[in-house]
PDB file of C-alpha atoms in Angstrom:
ATOM      1  CA  PHE A 543      -2.395 -13.088  -6.444  1.00 80.00           C
ATOM      2  CA  ALA A 544       0.800 -14.983  -6.395  1.00 86.00           C
ATOM      3  CA  LEU A 545       2.583 -12.507  -7.240  1.00 87.00           C
ATOM      4  CA  ARG A 546       1.370 -10.299  -4.935  1.00 88.00           C
ATOM      5  CA  ALA A 547       1.452 -12.634  -2.665  1.00 91.00           C
ATOM      6  CA  LEU A 548       5.203 -13.535  -3.207  1.00 93.00           C
ATOM      7  CA  GLY A 549       5.702  -9.023  -2.960  1.00 92.00           C
ATOM      8  CA  THR A 550       4.283  -9.853   0.389  1.00 93.00           C
ATOM      9  CA  PHE A 551       6.388 -12.736   1.684  1.00 95.00           C
ATOM     10  CA  GLN A 552       9.153 -10.456  -0.196  1.00 95.00           C
ATOM     11  CA  TYR A 553       8.614  -7.673   2.161  1.00 94.00           C
ATOM     12  CA  HIS A 554       8.712  -9.750   4.964  1.00 94.00           C
ATOM     13  CA  SER A 555      12.390 -10.794   3.733  1.00 96.00           C
ATOM     14  CA  GLY A 556      13.710  -7.569   3.454  1.00 95.00           C
ATOM     15  CA  ASP A 557      13.943  -7.487   0.404  1.00 96.00           C
ATOM     16  CA  TYR A 558      12.549  -3.962  -0.619  1.00 97.00           C
ATOM     17  CA  GLN A 559      13.843  -4.092  -4.257  1.00 96.00           C
ATOM     18  CA  LYS A 560      12.304  -7.240  -5.535  1.00 96.00           C
ATOM     19  CA  VAL A 561       9.391  -5.697  -4.106  1.00 96.00           C
ATOM     20  CA  ILE A 562       8.820  -2.270  -5.669  1.00 96.00           C
ATOM     21  CA  GLU A 563      10.550  -3.557  -8.817  1.00 95.00           C
ATOM     22  CA  ASN A 564       7.084  -6.471  -8.767  1.00 93.00           C
ATOM     23  CA  GLY A 565       5.019  -3.777  -7.697  1.00 94.00           C
ATOM     24  CA  GLU A 566       5.869  -0.747 -10.031  1.00 93.00           C
ATOM     25  CA  ASN A 567       5.390  -3.857 -13.005  1.00 92.00           C
ATOM     26  CA  ALA A 568       2.540  -4.937 -11.673  1.00 89.00           C
ATOM     27  CA  LEU A 569       0.958  -0.899 -11.305  1.00 89.00           C
ATOM     28  CA  ALA A 570       2.423  -0.327 -14.776  1.00 88.00           C
ATOM     29  CA  LYS A 571       0.354  -3.754 -16.623  1.00 86.00           C
ATOM     30  CA  GLY A 572      -3.220  -2.191 -14.802  1.00 75.00           C
ATOM     31  CA  GLY A 573      -3.264   0.842 -16.635  1.00 71.00           C
ATOM     32  CA  LYS A 574      -6.005   2.796 -15.072  1.00 72.00           C
ATOM     33  CA  ARG A 575      -7.370   0.338 -12.558  1.00 74.00           C
ATOM     34  CA  ARG A 576      -4.375   0.904  -9.668  1.00 79.00           C
ATOM     35  CA  PRO A 577      -4.979  -2.406  -7.006  1.00 85.00           C
ATOM     36  CA  PHE A 578      -4.900  -0.925  -3.741  1.00 89.00           C
ATOM     37  CA  ALA A 579      -2.986  -3.791  -2.338  1.00 90.00           C
ATOM     38  CA  TRP A 580       0.357  -2.828  -4.336  1.00 92.00           C
ATOM     39  CA  LEU A 581      -0.414   0.146  -3.662  1.00 93.00           C
ATOM     40  CA  SER A 582      -0.483  -0.345   0.542  1.00 94.00           C
ATOM     41  CA  LEU A 583       2.059  -2.640   0.322  1.00 95.00           C
ATOM     42  CA  LEU A 584       4.693  -0.190  -2.094  1.00 96.00           C
ATOM     43  CA  ALA A 585       3.576   2.734   0.405  1.00 95.00           C
ATOM     44  CA  ALA A 586       5.207   0.518   3.191  1.00 95.00           C
ATOM     45  CA  VAL A 587       8.270  -0.267   1.208  1.00 97.00           C
ATOM     46  CA  TYR A 588       8.776   2.828   0.009  1.00 97.00           C
ATOM     47  CA  HIS A 589       8.527   4.517   4.015  1.00 95.00           C
ATOM     48  CA  ARG A 590      10.677   2.120   4.869  1.00 95.00           C
ATOM     49  CA  THR A 591      13.278   2.731   2.833  1.00 96.00           C
ATOM     50  CA  GLY A 592      13.324   6.796   3.221  1.00 96.00           C
ATOM     51  CA  GLN A 593      11.227   7.740  -0.267  1.00 97.00           C
ATOM     52  CA  ALA A 594       8.975   9.333   1.481  1.00 95.00           C
ATOM     53  CA  ALA A 595       7.967  11.781  -1.097  1.00 97.00           C
ATOM     54  CA  LYS A 596       7.130   7.945  -3.217  1.00 96.00           C
ATOM     55  CA  ALA A 597       4.775   6.579  -0.299  1.00 95.00           C
ATOM     56  CA  ASP A 598       2.585   9.594   0.544  1.00 95.00           C
ATOM     57  CA  GLU A 599       1.786  10.076  -3.664  1.00 95.00           C
ATOM     58  CA  LEU A 600       0.904   5.978  -3.067  1.00 94.00           C
ATOM     59  CA  LEU A 601      -1.065   7.214   0.389  1.00 95.00           C
ATOM     60  CA  ARG A 602      -2.632   9.616  -1.225  1.00 95.00           C
ATOM     61  CA  GLU A 603      -3.937   7.791  -3.903  1.00 93.00           C
ATOM     62  CA  LEU A 604      -5.457   4.819  -1.293  1.00 93.00           C
ATOM     63  CA  GLU A 605      -6.876   7.663   0.158  1.00 94.00           C
ATOM     64  CA  ILE A 606      -8.786   8.794  -2.700  1.00 94.00           C
ATOM     65  CA  LEU A 607      -9.807   4.714  -3.684  1.00 92.00           C
ATOM     66  CA  SER A 608     -10.782   4.109   0.411  1.00 92.00           C
ATOM     67  CA  HIS A 609     -14.095   6.424  -0.199  1.00 92.00           C
ATOM     68  CA  THR A 610     -15.458   3.990  -2.439  1.00 91.00           C
ATOM     69  CA  ASP A 611     -13.431   0.507  -1.563  1.00 90.00           C
ATOM     70  CA  LYS A 612     -13.394  -1.016   2.181  1.00 89.00           C
ATOM     71  CA  LYS A 613     -11.125  -2.747   1.275  1.00 91.00           C
ATOM     72  CA  SER A 614      -8.895   0.310   0.176  1.00 92.00           C
ATOM     73  CA  LEU A 615      -9.677   1.867   3.257  1.00 93.00           C
ATOM     74  CA  TYR A 616      -8.266  -1.102   5.647  1.00 94.00           C
ATOM     75  CA  SER A 617      -4.981  -0.828   3.489  1.00 93.00           C
ATOM     76  CA  LEU A 618      -5.153   2.484   4.328  1.00 94.00           C
ATOM     77  CA  ALA A 619      -5.990   1.759   7.969  1.00 95.00           C
ATOM     78  CA  MET A 620      -2.901  -0.169   8.145  1.00 94.00           C
ATOM     79  CA  ASN A 621      -0.608   2.099   6.402  1.00 93.00           C
ATOM     80  CA  TYR A 622      -1.396   4.686   8.939  1.00 95.00           C
ATOM     81  CA  ALA A 623      -0.733   2.372  12.010  1.00 94.00           C
ATOM     82  CA  GLU A 624       2.785   1.498  10.203  1.00 89.00           C
ATOM     83  CA  LEU A 625       3.343   5.319  10.284  1.00 90.00           C
ATOM     84  CA  GLY A 626       2.452   5.839  13.564  1.00 91.00           C
ATOM     85  CA  ARG A 627      -0.528   7.659  13.052  1.00 94.00           C
ATOM     86  CA  ALA A 628      -2.629   5.971  15.275  1.00 96.00           C
ATOM     87  CA  ASP A 629      -5.602   8.248  15.080  1.00 97.00           C
ATOM     88  CA  GLU A 630      -6.229   8.212  11.839  1.00 95.00           C
ATOM     89  CA  ALA A 631      -5.336   4.150  11.701  1.00 96.00           C
ATOM     90  CA  VAL A 632      -8.812   4.051  14.335  1.00 97.00           C
ATOM     91  CA  ALA A 633     -10.680   6.433  12.739  1.00 96.00           C
ATOM     92  CA  ALA A 634     -10.062   4.133   9.475  1.00 94.00           C
ATOM     93  CA  LEU A 635     -11.157   1.148  10.610  1.00 94.00           C
ATOM     94  CA  GLU A 636     -13.882   1.952  12.931  1.00 94.00           C
ATOM     95  CA  LYS A 637     -15.336   3.835   8.574  1.00 92.00           C
ATOM     96  CA  CYS A 638     -14.872   0.074   7.835  1.00 89.00           C
ATOM     97  CA  TYR A 639     -16.977  -1.186  10.387  1.00 87.00           C
TER      98      TYR A 639
END
């Protein structure tokens, strides 16, 4: 949790390379279990750094997780909002509700 909090701080500070390093390490250590919080944060970072293919890959993973996990669905809604996909963001939030 502390590393994820650090990643969030780095994200808001604009240190995207550090977020990518920490996030990719966390995902690699997680094995088959891919923490939704890192997927969401990395998707946002990849989007901001112009790496659309990587961002889309992680969003697809979040979309799959969101079918069974409301926290993943909320994170997905936040990613949609950041991408300007307002209708999808609102629909995801309504499902959360």
